[in-house]
PDB file of C-alpha atoms in Angstrom:
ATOM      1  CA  UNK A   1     -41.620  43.037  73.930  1.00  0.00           C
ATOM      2  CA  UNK A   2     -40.060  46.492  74.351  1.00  0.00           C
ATOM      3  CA  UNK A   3     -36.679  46.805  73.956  1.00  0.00           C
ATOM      4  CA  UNK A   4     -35.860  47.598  77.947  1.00  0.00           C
ATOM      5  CA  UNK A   5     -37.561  44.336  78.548  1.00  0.00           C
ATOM      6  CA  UNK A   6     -35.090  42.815  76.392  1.00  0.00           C
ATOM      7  CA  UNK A   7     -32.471  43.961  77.765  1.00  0.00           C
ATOM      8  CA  UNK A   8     -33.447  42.657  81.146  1.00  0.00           C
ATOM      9  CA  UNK A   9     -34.215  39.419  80.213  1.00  0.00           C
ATOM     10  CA  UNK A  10     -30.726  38.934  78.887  1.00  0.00           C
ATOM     11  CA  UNK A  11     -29.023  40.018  82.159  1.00  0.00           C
ATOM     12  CA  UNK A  12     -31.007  38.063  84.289  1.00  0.00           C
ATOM     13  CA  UNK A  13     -29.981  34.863  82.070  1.00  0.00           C
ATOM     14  CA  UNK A  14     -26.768  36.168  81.885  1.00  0.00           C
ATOM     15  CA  UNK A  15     -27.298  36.180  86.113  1.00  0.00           C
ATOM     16  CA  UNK A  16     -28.411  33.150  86.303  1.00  0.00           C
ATOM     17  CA  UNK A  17     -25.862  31.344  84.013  1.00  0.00           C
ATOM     18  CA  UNK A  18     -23.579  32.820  85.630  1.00  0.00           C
ATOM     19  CA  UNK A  19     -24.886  31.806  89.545  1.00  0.00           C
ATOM     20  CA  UNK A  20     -25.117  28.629  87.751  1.00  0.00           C
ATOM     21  CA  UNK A  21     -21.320  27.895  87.199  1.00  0.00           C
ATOM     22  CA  UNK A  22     -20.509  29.674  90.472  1.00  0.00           C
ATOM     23  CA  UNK A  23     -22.576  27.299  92.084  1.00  0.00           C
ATOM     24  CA  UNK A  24     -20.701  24.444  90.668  1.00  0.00           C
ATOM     25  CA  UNK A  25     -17.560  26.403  92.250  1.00  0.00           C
ATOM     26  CA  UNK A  26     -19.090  25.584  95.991  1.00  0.00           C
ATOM     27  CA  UNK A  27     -18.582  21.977  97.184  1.00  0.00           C
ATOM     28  CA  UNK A  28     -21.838  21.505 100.041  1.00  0.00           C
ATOM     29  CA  UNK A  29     -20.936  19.177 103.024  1.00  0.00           C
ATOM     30  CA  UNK A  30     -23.506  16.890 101.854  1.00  0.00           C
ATOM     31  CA  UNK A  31     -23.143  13.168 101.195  1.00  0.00           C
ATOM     32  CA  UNK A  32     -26.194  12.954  98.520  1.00  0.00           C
ATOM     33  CA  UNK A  33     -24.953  13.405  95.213  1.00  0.00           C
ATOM     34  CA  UNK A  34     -26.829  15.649  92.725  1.00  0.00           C
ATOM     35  CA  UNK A  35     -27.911  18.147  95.438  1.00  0.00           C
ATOM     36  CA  UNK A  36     -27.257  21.804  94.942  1.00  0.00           C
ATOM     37  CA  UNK A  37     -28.707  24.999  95.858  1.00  0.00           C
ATOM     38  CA  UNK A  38     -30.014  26.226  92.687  1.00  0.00           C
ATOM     39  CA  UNK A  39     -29.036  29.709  92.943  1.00  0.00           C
ATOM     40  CA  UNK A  40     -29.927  30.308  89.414  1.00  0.00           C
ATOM     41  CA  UNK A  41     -33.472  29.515  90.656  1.00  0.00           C
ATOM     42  CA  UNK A  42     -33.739  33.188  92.147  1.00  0.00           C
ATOM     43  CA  UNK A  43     -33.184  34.523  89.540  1.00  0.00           C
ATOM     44  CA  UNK A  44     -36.438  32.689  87.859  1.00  0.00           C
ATOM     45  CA  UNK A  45     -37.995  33.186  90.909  1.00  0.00           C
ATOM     46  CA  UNK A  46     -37.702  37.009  90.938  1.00  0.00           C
ATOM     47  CA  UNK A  47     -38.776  37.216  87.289  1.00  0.00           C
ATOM     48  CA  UNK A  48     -42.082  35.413  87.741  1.00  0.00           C
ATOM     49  CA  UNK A  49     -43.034  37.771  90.356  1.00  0.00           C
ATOM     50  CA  UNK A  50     -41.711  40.653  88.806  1.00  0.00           C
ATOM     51  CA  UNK A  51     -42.022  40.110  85.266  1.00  0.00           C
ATOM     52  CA  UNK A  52     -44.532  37.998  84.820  1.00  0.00           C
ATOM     53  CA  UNK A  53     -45.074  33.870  83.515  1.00  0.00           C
ATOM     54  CA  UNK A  54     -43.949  34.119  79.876  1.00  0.00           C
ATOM     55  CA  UNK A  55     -40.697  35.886  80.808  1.00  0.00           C
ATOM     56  CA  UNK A  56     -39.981  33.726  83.271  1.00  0.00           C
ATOM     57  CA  UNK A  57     -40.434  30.722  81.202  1.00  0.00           C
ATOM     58  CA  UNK A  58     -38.266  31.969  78.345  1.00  0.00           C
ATOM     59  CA  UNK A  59     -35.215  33.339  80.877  1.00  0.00           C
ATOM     60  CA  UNK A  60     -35.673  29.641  82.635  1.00  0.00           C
ATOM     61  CA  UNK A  61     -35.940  27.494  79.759  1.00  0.00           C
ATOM     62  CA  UNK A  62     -32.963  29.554  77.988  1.00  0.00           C
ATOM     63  CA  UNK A  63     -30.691  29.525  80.935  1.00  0.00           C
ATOM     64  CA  UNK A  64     -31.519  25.422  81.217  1.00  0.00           C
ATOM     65  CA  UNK A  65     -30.811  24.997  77.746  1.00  0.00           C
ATOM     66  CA  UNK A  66     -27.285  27.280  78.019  1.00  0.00           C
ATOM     67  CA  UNK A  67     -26.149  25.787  80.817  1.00  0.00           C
ATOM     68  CA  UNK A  68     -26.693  22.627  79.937  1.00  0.00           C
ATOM     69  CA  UNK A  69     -24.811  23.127  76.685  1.00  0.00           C
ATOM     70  CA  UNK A  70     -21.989  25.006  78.241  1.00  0.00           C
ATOM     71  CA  UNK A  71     -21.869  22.864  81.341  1.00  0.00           C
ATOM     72  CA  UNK A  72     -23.179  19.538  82.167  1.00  0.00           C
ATOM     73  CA  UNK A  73     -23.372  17.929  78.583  1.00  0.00           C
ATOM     74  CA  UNK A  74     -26.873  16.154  77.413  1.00  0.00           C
ATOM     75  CA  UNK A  75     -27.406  13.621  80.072  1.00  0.00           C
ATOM     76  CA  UNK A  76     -27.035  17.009  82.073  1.00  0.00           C
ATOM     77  CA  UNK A  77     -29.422  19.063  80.048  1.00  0.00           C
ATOM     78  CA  UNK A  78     -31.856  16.856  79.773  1.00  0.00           C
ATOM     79  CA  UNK A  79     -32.577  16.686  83.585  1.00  0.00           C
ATOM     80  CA  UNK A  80     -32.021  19.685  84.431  1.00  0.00           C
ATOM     81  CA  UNK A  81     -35.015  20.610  81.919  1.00  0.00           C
ATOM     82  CA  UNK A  82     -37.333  17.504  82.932  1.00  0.00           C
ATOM     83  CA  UNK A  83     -36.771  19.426  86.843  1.00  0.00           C
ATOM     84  CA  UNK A  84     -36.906  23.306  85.981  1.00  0.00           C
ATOM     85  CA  UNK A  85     -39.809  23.110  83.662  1.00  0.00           C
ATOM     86  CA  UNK A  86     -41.528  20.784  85.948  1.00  0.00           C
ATOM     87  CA  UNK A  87     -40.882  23.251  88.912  1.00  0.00           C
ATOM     88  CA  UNK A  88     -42.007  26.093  86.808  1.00  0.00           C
ATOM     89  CA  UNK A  89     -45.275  24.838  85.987  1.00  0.00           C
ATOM     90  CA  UNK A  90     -45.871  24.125  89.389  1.00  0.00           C
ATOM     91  CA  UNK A  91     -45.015  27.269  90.731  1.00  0.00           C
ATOM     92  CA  UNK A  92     -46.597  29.266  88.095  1.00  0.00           C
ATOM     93  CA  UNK A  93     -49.530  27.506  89.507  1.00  0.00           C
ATOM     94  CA  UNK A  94     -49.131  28.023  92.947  1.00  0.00           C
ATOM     95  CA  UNK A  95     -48.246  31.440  92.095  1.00  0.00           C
ATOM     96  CA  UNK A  96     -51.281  31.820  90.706  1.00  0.00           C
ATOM     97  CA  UNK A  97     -53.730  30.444  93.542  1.00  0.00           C
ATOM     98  CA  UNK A  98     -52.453  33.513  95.667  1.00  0.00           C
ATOM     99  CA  UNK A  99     -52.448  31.402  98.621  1.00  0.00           C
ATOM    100  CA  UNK A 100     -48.517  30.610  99.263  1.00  0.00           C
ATOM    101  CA  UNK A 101     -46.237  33.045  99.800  1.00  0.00           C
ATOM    102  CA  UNK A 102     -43.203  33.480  97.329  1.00  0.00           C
ATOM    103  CA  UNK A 103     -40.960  31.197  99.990  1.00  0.00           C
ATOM    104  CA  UNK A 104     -43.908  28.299  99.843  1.00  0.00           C
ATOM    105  CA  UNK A 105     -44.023  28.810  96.185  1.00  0.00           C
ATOM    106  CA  UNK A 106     -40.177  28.391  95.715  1.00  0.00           C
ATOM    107  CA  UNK A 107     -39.783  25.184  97.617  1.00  0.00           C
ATOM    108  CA  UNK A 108     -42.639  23.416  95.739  1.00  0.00           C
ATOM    109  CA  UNK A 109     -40.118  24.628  92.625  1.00  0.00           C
ATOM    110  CA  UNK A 110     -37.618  22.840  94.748  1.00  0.00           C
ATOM    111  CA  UNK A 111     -39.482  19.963  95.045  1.00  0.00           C
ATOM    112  CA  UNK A 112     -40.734  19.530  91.830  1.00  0.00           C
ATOM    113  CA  UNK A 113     -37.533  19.801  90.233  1.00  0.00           C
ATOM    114  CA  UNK A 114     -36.586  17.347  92.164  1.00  0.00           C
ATOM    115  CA  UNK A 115     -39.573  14.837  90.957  1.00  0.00           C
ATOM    116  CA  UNK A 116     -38.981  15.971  87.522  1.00  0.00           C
ATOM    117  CA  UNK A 117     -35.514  14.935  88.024  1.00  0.00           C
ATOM    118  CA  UNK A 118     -35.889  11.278  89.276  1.00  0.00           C
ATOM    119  CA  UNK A 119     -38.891  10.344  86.905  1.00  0.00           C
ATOM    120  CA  UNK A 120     -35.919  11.428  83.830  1.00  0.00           C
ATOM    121  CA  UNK A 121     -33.412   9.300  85.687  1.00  0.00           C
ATOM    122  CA  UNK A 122     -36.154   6.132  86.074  1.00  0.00           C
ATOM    123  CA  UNK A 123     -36.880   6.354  82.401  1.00  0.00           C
ATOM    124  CA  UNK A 124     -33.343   6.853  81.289  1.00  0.00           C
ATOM    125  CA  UNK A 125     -31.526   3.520  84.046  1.00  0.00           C
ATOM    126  CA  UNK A 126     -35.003   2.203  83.292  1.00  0.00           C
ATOM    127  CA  UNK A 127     -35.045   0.756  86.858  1.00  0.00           C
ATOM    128  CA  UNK A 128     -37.928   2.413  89.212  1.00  0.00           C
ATOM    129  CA  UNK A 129     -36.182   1.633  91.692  1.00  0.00           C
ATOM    130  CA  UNK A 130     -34.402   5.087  91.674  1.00  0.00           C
ATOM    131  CA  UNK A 131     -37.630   6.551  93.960  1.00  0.00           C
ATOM    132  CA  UNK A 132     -35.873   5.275  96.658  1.00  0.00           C
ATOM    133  CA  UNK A 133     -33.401   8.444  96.575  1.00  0.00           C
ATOM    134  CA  UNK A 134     -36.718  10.306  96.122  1.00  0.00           C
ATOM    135  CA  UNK A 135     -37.163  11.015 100.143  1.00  0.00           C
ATOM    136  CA  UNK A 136     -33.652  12.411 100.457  1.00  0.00           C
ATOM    137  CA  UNK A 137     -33.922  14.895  97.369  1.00  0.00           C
ATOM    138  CA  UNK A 138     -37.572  15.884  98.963  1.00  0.00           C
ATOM    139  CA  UNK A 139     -35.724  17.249 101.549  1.00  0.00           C
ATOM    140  CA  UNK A 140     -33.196  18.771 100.234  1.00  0.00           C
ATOM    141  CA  UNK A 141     -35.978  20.712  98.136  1.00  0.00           C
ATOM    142  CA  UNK A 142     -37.518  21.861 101.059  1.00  0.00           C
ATOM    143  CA  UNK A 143     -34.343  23.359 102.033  1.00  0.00           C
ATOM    144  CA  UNK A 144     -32.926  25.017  99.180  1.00  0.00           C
ATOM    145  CA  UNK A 145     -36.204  25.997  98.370  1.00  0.00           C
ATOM    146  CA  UNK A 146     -36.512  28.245 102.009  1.00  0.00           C
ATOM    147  CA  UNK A 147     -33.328  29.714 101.195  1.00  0.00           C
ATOM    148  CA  UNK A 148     -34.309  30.127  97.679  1.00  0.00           C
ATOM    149  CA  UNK A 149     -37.491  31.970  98.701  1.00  0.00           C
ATOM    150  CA  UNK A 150     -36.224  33.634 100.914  1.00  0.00           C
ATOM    151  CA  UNK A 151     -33.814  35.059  98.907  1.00  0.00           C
ATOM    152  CA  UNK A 152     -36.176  36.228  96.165  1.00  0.00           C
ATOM    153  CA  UNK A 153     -38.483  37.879  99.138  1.00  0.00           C
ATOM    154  CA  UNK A 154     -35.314  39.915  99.808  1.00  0.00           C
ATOM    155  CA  UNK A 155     -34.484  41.031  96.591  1.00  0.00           C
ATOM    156  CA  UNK A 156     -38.137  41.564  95.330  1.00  0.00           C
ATOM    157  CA  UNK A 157     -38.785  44.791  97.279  1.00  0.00           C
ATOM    158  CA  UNK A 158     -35.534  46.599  95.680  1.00  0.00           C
ATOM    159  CA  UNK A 159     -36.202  46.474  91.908  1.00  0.00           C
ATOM    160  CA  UNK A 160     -37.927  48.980  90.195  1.00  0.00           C
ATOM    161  CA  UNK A 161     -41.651  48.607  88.872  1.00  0.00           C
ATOM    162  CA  UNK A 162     -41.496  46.647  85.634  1.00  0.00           C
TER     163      UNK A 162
END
């Protein structure tokens, strides 16, 4: 890894740490707890189409891991990185496939994190009874994911080659 490619990996996490907190910043008029629009996600997002898998998976599991640490405390960290490295793997797949578009692609990441998210909390309560909430935070993956996507698709065209 070059140094330029460095240098960009560590202001994109610096990005999305930092979309992260500001997220936490911005109450949403929703009554489901737990649901947020994971605007660090574009950020990931971006760099798998721009910069490849591996990147992506270091800037995401380093800005999980950072975050987590600097703002949500174990419990925190630990499902935040069941859900983004759950999403990642299934997006990296889809991504992969070259069938879905970079929006379908990102709400399957919101959906996944999602999954990844309720199996932790199941394990951790013990009690499967927490797929119930599954159905709502489906949703809600859906729909952060379009924005996400969306979002990403903007932004994509703008960057220089890597």
């Amino acid at each position: 890894m070059n140094s330029r490619k460095i240098a960009i990996c560590g202001l994109l996490t610096a990005l999305a740490i930092l979309m992260g907190y500001v997220e936490m910043l911005i109450p949403l008029p929703v009554a489901l707890p737990g649901v947020k629009l994971g605007l660090a996600n574009v950020v990931v997002l971006i760099a798998l189409y721009h910069l490849g898998a591996k990147t992506a998976f270091f800037l995401s599991l380093v800005r999980v891991v950072l975050s987590g640490l600097l703002f949500a405390g174990f419990a925190g960290l630990l499902y935040s990185l069941a859900g983004a490295m759950l999403s990642f793997i299934a997006m990296t797949a889809l991504k992969k496939t070259g069938k879905m578009s970079i929006t379908g692609v990102s709400v399957a990441g919101g959906v996944f994190h999602n999954v990844g998210q309720i199996i932790v909390a199941a394990l951790v309560v013990e009690n499967v009874k927490m797929a119930y909430y599954l159905p709502f935070l489906l949703v809600s993956g859906v729909v952060t994911g379009i924005f996400i996507g969306l979002v990403a698709k903007v932004c994509l065209p703008h960057l220089p080659k890597a």
